PDB file of C-alpha atoms in Angstrom:
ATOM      1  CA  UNK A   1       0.000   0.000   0.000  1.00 76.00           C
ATOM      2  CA  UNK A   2       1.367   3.469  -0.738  1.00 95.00           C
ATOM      3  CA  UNK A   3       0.520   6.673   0.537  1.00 98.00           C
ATOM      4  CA  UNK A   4       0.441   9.992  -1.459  1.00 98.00           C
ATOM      5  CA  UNK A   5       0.220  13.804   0.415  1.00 98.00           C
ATOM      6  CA  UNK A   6      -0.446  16.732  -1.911  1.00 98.00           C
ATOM      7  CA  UNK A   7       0.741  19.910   0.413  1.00 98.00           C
ATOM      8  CA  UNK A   8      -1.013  22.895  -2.154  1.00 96.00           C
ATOM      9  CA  UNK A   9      -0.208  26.460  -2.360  1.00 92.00           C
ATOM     10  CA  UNK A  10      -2.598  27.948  -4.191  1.00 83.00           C
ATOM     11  CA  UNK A  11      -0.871  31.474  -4.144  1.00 76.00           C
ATOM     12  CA  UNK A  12       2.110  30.688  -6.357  1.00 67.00           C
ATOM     13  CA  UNK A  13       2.790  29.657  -9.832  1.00 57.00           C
ATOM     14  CA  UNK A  14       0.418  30.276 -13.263  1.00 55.00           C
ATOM     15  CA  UNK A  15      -1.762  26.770 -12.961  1.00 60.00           C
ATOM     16  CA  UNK A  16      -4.914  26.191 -11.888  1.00 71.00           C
ATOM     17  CA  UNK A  17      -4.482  24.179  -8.920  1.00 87.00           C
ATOM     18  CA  UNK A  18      -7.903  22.458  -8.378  1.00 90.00           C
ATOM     19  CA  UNK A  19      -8.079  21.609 -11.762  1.00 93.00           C
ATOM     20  CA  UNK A  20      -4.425  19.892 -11.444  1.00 94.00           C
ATOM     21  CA  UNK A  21      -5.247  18.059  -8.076  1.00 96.00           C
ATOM     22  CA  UNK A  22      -7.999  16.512  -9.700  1.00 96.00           C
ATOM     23  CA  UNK A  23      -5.672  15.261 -12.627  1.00 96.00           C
ATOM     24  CA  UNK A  24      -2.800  14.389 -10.072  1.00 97.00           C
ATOM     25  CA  UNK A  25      -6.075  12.176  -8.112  1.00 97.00           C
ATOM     26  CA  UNK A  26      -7.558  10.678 -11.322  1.00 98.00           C
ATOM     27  CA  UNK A  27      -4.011   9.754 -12.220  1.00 98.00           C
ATOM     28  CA  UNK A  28      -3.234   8.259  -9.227  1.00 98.00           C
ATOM     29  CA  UNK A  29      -6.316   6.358  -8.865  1.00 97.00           C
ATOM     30  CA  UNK A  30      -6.122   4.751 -12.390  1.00 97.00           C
ATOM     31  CA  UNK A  31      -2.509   3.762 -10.979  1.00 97.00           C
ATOM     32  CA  UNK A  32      -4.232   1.742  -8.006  1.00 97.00           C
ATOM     33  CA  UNK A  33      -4.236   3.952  -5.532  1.00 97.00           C
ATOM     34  CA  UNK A  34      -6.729   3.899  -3.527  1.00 97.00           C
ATOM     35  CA  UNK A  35      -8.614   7.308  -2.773  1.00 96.00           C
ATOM     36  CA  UNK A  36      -8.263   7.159   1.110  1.00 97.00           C
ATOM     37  CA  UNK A  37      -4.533   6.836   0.320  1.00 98.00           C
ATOM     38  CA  UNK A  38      -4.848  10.045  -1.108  1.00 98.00           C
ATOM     39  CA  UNK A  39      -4.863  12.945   1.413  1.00 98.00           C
ATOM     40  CA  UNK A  40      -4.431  16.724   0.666  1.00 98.00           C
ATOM     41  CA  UNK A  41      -3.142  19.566   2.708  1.00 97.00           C
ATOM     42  CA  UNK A  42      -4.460  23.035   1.986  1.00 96.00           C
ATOM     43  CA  UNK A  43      -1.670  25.009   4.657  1.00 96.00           C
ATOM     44  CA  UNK A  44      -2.308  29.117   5.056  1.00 94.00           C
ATOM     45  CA  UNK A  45       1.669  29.846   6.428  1.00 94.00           C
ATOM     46  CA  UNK A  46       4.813  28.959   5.517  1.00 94.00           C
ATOM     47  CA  UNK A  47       4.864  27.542   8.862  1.00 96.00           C
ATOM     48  CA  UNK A  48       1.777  25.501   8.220  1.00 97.00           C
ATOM     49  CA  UNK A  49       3.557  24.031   4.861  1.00 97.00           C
ATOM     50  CA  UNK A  50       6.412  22.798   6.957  1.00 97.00           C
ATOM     51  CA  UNK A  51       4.762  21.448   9.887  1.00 98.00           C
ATOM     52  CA  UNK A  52       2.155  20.073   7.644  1.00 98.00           C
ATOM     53  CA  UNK A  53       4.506  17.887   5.802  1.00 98.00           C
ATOM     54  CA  UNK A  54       6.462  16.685   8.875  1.00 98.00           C
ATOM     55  CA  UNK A  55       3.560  15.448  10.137  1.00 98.00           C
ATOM     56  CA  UNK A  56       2.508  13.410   7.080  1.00 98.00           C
ATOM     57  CA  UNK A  57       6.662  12.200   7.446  1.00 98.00           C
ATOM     58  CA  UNK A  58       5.760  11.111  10.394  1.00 98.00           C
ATOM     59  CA  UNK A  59       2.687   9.391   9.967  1.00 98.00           C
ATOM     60  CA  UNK A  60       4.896   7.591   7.132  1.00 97.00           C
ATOM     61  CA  UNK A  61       3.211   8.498   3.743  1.00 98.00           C
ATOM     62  CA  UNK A  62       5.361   7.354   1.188  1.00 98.00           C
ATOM     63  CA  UNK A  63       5.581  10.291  -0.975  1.00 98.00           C
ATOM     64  CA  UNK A  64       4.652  13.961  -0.365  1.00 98.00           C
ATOM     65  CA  UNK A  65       4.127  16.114  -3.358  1.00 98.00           C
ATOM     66  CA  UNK A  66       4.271  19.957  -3.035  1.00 97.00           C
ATOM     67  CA  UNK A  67       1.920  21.779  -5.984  1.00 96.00           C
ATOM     68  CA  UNK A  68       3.893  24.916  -5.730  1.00 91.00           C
ATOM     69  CA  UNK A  69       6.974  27.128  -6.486  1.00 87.00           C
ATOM     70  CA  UNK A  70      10.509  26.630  -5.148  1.00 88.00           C
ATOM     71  CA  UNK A  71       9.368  27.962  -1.787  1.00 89.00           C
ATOM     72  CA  UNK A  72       6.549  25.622  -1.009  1.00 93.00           C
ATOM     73  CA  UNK A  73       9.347  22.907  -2.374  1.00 95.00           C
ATOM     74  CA  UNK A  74      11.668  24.161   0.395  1.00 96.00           C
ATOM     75  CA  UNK A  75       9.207  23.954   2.896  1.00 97.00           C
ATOM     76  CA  UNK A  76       8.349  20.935   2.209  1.00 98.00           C
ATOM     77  CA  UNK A  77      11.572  19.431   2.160  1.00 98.00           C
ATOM     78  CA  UNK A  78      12.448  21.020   5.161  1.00 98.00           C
ATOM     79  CA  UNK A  79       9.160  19.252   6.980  1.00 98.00           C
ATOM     80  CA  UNK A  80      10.402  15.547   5.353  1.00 98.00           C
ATOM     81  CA  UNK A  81      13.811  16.217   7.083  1.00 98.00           C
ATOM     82  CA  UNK A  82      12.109  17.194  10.579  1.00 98.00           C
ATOM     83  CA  UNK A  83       9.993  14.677  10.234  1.00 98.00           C
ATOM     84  CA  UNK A  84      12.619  11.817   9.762  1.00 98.00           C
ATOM     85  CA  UNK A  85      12.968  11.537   5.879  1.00 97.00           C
ATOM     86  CA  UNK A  86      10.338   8.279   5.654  1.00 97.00           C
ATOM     87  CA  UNK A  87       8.278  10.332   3.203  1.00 98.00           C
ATOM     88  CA  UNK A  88      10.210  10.818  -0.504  1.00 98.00           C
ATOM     89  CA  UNK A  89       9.603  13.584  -2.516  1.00 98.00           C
ATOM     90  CA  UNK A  90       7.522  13.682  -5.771  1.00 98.00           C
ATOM     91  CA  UNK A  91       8.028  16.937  -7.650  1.00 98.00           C
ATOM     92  CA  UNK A  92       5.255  18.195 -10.076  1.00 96.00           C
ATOM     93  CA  UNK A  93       6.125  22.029 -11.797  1.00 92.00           C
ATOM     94  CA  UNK A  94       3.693  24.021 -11.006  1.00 88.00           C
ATOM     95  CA  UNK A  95       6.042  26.920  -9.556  1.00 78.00           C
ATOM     96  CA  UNK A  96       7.033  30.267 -12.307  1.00 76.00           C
ATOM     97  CA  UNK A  97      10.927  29.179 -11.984  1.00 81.00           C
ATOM     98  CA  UNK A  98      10.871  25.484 -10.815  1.00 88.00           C
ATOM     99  CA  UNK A  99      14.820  25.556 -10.307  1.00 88.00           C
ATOM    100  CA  UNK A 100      15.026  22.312  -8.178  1.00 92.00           C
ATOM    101  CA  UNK A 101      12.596  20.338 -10.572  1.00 93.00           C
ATOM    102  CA  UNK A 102      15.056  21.572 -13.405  1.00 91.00           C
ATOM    103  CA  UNK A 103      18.446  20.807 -11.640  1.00 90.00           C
ATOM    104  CA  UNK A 104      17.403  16.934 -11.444  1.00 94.00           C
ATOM    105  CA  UNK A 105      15.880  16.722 -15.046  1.00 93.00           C
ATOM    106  CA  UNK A 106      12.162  16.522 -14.252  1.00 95.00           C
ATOM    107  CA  UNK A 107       9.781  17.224 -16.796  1.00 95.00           C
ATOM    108  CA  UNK A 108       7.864  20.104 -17.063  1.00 93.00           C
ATOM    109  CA  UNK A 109       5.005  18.268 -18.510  1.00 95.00           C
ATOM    110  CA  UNK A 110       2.384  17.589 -15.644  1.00 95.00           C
ATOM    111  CA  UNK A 111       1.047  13.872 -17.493  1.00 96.00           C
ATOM    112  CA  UNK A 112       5.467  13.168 -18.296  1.00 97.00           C
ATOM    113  CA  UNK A 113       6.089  14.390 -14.595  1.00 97.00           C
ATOM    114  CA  UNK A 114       3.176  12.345 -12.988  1.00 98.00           C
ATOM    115  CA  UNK A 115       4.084   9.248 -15.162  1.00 97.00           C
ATOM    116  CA  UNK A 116       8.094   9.793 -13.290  1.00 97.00           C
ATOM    117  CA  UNK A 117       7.095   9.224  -9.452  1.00 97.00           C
ATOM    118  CA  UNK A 118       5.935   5.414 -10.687  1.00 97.00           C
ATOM    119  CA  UNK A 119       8.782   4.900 -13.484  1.00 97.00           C
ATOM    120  CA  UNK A 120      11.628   6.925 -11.910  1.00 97.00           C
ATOM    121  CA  UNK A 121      14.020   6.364  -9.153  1.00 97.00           C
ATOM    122  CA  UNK A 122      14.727   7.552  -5.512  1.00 98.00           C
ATOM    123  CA  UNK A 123      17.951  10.038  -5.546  1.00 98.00           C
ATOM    124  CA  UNK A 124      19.197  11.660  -1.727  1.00 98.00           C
ATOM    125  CA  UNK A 125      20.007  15.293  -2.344  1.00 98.00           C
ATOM    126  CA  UNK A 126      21.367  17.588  -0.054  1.00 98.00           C
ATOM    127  CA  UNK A 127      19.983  20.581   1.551  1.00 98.00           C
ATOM    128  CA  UNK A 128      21.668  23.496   3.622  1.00 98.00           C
ATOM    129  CA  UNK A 129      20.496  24.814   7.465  1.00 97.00           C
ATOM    130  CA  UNK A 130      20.520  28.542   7.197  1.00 96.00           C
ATOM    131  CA  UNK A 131      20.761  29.838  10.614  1.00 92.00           C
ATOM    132  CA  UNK A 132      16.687  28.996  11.597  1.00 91.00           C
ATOM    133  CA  UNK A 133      15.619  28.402   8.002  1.00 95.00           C
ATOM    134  CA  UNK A 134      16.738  25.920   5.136  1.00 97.00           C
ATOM    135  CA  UNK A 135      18.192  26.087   1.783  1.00 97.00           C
ATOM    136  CA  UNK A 136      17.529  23.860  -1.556  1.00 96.00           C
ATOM    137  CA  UNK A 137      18.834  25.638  -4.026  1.00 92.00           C
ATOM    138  CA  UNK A 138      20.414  29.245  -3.648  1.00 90.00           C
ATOM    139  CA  UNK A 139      21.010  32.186  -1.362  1.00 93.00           C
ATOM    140  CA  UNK A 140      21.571  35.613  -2.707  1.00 88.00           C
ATOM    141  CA  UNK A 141      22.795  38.630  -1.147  1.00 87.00           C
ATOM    142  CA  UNK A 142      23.580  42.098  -2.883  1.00 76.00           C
ATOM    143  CA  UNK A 143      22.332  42.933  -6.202  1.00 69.00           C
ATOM    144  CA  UNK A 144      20.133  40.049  -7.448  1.00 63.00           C
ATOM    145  CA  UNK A 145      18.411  40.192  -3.954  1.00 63.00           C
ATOM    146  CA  UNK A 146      17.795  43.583  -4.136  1.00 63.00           C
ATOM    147  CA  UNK A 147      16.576  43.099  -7.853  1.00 62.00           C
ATOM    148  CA  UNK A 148      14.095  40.626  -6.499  1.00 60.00           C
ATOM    149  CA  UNK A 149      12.660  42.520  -3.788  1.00 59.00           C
ATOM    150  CA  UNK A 150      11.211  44.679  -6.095  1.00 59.00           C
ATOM    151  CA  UNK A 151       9.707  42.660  -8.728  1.00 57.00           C
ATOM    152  CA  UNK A 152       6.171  41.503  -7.431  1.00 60.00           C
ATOM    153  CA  UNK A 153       4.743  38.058  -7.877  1.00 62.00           C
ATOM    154  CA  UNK A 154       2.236  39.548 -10.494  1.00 65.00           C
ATOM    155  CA  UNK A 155       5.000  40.965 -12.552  1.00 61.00           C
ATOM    156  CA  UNK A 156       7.268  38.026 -12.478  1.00 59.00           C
ATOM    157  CA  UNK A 157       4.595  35.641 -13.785  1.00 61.00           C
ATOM    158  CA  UNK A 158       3.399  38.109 -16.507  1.00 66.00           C
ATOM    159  CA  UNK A 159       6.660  39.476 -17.738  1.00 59.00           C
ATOM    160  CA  UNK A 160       9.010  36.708 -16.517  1.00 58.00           C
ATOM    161  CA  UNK A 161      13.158  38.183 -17.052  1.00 55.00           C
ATOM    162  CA  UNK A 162      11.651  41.451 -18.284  1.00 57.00           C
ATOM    163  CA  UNK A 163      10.643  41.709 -14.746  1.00 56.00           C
ATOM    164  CA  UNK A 164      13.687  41.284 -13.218  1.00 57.00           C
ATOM    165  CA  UNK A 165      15.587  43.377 -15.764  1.00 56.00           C
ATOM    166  CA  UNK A 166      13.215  46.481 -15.729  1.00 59.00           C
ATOM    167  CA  UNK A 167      14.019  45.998 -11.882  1.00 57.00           C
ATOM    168  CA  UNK A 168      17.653  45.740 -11.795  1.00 56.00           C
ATOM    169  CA  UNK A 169      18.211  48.586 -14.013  1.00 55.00           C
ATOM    170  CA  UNK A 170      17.109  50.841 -10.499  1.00 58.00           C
ATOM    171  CA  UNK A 171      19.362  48.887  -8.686  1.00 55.00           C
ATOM    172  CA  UNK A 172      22.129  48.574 -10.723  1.00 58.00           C
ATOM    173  CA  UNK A 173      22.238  52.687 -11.332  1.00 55.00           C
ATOM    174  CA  UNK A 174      22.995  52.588  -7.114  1.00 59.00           C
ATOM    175  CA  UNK A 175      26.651  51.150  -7.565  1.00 60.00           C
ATOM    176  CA  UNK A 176      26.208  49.368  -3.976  1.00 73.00           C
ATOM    177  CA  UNK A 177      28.811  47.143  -3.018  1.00 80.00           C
ATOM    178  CA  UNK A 178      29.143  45.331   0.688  1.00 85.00           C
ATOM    179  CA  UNK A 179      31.779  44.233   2.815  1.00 89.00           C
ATOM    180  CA  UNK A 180      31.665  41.049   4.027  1.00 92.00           C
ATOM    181  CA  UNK A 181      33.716  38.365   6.338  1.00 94.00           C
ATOM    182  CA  UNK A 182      33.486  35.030   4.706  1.00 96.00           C
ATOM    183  CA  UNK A 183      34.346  32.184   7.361  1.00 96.00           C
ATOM    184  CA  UNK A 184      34.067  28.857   5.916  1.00 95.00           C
ATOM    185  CA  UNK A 185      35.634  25.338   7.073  1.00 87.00           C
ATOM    186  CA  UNK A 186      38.378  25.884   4.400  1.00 82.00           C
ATOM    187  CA  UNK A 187      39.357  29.562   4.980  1.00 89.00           C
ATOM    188  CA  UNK A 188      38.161  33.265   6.751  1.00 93.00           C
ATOM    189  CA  UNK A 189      38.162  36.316   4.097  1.00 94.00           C
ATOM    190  CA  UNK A 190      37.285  39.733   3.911  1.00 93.00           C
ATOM    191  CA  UNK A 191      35.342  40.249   0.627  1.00 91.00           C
ATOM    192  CA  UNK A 192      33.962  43.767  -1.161  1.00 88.00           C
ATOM    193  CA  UNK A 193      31.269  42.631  -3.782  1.00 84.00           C
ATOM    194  CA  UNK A 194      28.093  43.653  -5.856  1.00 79.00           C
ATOM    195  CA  UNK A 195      26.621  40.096  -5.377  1.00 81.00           C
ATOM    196  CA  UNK A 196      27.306  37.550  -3.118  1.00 88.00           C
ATOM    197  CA  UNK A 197      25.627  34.258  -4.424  1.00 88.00           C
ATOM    198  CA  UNK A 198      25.563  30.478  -2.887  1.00 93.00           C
ATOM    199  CA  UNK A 199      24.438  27.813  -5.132  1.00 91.00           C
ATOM    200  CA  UNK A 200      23.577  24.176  -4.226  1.00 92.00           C
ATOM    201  CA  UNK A 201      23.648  23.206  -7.724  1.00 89.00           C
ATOM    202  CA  UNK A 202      24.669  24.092 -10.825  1.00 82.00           C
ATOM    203  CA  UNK A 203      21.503  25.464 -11.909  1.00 79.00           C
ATOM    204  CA  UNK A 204      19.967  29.153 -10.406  1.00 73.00           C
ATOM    205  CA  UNK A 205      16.669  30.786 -10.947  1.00 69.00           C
ATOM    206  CA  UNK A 206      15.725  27.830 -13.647  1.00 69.00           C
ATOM    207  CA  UNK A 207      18.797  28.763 -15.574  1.00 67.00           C
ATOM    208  CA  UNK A 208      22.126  26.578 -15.736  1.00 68.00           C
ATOM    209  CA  UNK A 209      25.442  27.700 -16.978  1.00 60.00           C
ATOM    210  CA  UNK A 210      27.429  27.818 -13.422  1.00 63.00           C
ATOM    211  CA  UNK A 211      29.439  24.906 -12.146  1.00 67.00           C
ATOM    212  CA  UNK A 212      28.731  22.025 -14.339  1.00 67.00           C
ATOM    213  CA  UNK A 213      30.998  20.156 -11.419  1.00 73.00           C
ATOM    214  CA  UNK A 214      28.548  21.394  -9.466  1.00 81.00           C
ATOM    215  CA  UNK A 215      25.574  18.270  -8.371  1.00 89.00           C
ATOM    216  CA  UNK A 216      22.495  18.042  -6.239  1.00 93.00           C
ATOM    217  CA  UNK A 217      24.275  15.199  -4.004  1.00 94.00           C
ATOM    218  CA  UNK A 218      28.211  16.688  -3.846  1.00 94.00           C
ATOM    219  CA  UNK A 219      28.285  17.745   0.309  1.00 96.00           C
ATOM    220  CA  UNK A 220      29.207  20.807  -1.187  1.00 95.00           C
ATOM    221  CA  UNK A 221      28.160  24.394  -1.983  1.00 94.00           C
ATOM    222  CA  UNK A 222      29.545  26.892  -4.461  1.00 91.00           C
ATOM    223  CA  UNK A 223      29.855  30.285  -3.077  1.00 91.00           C
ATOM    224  CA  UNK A 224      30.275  33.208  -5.596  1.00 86.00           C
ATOM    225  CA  UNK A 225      31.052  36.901  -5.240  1.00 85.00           C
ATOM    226  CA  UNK A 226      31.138  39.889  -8.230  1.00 75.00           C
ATOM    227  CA  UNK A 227      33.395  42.448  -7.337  1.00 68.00           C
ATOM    228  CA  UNK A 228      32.654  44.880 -10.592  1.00 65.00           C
ATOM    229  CA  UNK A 229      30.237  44.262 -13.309  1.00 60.00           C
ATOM    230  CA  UNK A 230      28.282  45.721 -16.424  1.00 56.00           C
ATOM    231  CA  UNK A 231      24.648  46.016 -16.144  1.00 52.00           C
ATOM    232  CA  UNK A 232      23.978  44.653 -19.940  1.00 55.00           C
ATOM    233  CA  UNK A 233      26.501  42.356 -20.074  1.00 59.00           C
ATOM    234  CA  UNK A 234      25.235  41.093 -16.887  1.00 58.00           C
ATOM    235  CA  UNK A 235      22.271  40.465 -18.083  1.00 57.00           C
ATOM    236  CA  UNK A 236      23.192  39.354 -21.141  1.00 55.00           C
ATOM    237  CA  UNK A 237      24.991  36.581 -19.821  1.00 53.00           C
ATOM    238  CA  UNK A 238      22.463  35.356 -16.938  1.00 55.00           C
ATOM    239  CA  UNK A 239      19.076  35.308 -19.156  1.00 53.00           C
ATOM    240  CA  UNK A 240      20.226  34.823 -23.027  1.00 49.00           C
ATOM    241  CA  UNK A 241      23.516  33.177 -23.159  1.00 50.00           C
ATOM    242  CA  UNK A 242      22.113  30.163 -21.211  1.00 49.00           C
ATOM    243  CA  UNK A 243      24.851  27.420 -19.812  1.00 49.00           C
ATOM    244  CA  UNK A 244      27.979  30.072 -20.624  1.00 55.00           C
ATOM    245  CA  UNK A 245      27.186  32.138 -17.664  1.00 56.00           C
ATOM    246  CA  UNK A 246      30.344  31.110 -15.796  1.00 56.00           C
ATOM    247  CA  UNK A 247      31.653  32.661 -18.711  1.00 60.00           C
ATOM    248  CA  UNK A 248      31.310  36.288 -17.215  1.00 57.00           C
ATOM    249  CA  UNK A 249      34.826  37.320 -16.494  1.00 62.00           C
ATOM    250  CA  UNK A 250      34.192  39.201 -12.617  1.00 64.00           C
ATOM    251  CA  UNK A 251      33.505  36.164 -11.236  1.00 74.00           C
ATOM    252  CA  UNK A 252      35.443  34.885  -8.222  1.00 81.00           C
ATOM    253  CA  UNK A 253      34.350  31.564  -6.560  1.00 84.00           C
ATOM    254  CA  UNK A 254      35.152  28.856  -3.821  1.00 90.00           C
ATOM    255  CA  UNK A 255      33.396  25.813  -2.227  1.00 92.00           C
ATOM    256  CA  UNK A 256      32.498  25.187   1.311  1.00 95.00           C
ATOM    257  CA  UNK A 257      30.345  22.456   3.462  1.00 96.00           C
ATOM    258  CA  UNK A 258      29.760  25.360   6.107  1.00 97.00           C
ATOM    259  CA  UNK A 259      30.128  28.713   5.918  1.00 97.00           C
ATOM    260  CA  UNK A 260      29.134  31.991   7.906  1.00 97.00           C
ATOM    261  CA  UNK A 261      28.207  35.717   6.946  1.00 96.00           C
ATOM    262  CA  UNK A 262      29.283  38.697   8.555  1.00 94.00           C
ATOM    263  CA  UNK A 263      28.266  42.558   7.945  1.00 92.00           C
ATOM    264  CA  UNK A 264      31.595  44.201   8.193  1.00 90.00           C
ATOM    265  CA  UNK A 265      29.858  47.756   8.501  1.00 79.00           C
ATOM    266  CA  UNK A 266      27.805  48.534  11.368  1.00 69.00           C
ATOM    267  CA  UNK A 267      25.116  50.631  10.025  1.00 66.00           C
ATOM    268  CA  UNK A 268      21.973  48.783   9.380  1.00 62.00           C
ATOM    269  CA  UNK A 269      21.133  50.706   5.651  1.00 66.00           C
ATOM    270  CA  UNK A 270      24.567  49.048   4.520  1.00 72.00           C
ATOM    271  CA  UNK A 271      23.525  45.537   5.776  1.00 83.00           C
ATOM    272  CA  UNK A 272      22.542  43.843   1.974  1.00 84.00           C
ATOM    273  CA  UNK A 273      19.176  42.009   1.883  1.00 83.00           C
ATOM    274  CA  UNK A 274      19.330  37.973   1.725  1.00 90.00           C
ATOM    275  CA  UNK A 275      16.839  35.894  -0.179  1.00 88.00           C
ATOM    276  CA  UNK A 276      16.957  32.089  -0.172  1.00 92.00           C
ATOM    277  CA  UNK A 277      15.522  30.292  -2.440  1.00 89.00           C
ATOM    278  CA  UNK A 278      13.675  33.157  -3.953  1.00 79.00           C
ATOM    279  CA  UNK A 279      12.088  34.284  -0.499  1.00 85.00           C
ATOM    280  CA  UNK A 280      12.985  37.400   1.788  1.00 84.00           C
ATOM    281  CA  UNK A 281      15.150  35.873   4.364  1.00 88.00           C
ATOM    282  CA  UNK A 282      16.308  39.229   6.122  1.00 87.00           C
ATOM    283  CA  UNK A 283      20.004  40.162   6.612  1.00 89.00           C
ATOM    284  CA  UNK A 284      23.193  39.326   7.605  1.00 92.00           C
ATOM    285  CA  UNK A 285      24.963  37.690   9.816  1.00 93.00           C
ATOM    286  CA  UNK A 286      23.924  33.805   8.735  1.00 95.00           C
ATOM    287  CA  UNK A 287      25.404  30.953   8.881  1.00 97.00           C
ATOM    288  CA  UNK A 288      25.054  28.331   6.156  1.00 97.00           C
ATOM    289  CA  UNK A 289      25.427  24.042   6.987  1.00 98.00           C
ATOM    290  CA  UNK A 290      25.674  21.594   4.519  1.00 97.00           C
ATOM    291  CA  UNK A 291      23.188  18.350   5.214  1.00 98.00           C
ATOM    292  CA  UNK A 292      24.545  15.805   3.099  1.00 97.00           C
ATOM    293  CA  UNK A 293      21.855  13.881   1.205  1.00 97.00           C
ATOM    294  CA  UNK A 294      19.364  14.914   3.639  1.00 98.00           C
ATOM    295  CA  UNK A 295      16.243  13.758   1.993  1.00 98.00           C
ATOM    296  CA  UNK A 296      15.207  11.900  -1.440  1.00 98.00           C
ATOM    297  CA  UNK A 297      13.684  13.272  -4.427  1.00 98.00           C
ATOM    298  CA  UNK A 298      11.961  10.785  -7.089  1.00 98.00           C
ATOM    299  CA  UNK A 299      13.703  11.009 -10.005  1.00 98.00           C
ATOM    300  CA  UNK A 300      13.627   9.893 -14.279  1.00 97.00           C
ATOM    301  CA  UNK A 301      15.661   7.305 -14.660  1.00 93.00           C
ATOM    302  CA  UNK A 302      19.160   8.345 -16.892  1.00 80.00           C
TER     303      UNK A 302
END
């Protein structure tokens, strides 16, 4: 007998999400699951999402699928790994980005996604304790934060990139840079930068073109920092030349299992804005821990 969980956010991404439960349930059923095996979570908080699916982890339902974007994804995760890791993840895009569902190759196609959780295969990823909160696949501090602070849900999933460009054009005329102490378990730095960005794999906001050493299951994260840069060649590189974005010359980069954040100025106004995994996370200091293959993801087959 196998359970299913559906954990639905019906606040994020494009679809209509009764409409897709009912397909995800029909599908199921005609798979030989039986309705009462079957259970759906409609959570109003983040914290809701989380505890939600670390009770289900607990109650041992066999696979938990989140219908929403990257941040319901991450809260869900987070709940499997409170909750034991019993419960394995079934990922269905329903999100605007869908970065994790991306980095391990699962289709965007509900019907080719759906038809994956019975023909695929279980794969532990990691996942990264930030301070209080958790991580699945990036953290971003400096200019791409501030870019995404002020690009609204509405206008990200009606304009998509133009969005986040007709954003960062305000942002980029500021010149910011921070100062920041970098203390990871391989070395402590100062570092001046535009952007500070952590990736968990080698794929960020839906797009690859970082590390392509860089995997979901490595024990590692790649931390990179952009000490000068040139707002259309920027851009340029991150949204149209797809996969060549480690390309971009002002990059400087280094991994770490564990790693900690540090304001070096005092005033508050010069503290940069984090985001992790897309959400407002508030500022610095943090300190980010690597949890090796905390939880597993169902998977296509290679």
């Amino acid at each position: 007998m196998t359970r299913f969980a559906l954990i639905i956010n019906q606040q994020s991404g494009k679809s209509n999400k009764d409409q897709l439960v009912e397909t995800i349930k029909t599908f199921l059923i005609e798979k030989n699951i039986a309705e009462k095996d079957i259970l759906t979570f409609y959570p109003k908080s983040a914290d809701e999402t989380r505890e939600m699916a670390k009770e289900a982890c607990l109650d041992k339902v066999d696979v938990i699928i989140p219908l929403g974007g990257d941040g319901t994804i991450k809260l869900v995760c987070a709940g499997i790994y409170e909750g034991g890791g019993h419960s394995r993840l079934g990922l269905i895009p329903t999100g605007t980005v869908n970065n994790l569902a991306k980095s391990l190759g699962i289709p965007l196609n509900t019907k080719k996604a759906l038809e994956s959780l019975f023909s695929g295969q279980g794969l532990a990823i990691d996942m990264a304790k930030v301070s209080n909160q958790y991580m699945i696949s990036s953290l971003t501090l400096g200019l791409m934060a501030d870019m995404a602070l002020s690009v609204t849900p509405e206008s990200k999933r009606r304009f998509g990139a133009l969005a986040f460009i007709k954003a960062g054009w305000k942002i980029f005329l500021r010149r910011r840079s921070y100062r920041i102490q970098a203390i990871s378990d391989q070395k402590k730095q100062y570092i001046k930068t535009k952007l500070l960005l952590v990736t968990m794999s080698n794929t960020v906001a839906g797009l690859p073109g970082f590390n392509r050493k860089d995997t979901v299951d490595d024990g590692l994260f790649t931390v990179y920092t952009l000490k000068k840069t040139h707002f259309i060649r920027f851009f340029f590189y991150f949204f149209f030349r797809i996969g060549k974005f480690s390309q971009f010359k002002h990059w400087d980069s280094f991994q770490a299992s564990e790693l900690r954040l540090v304001n070096v100025r005092q005033k508050d106004k010069n503290n940069p804005n984090v985001r992790i995994d897309g959400d407002v996370a508030g500022k610095l200091p943090v300190l980010i821990q690597m949890l090796p293959k905390a939880i597993t993801v169902i998977v296509p087959k290679k």
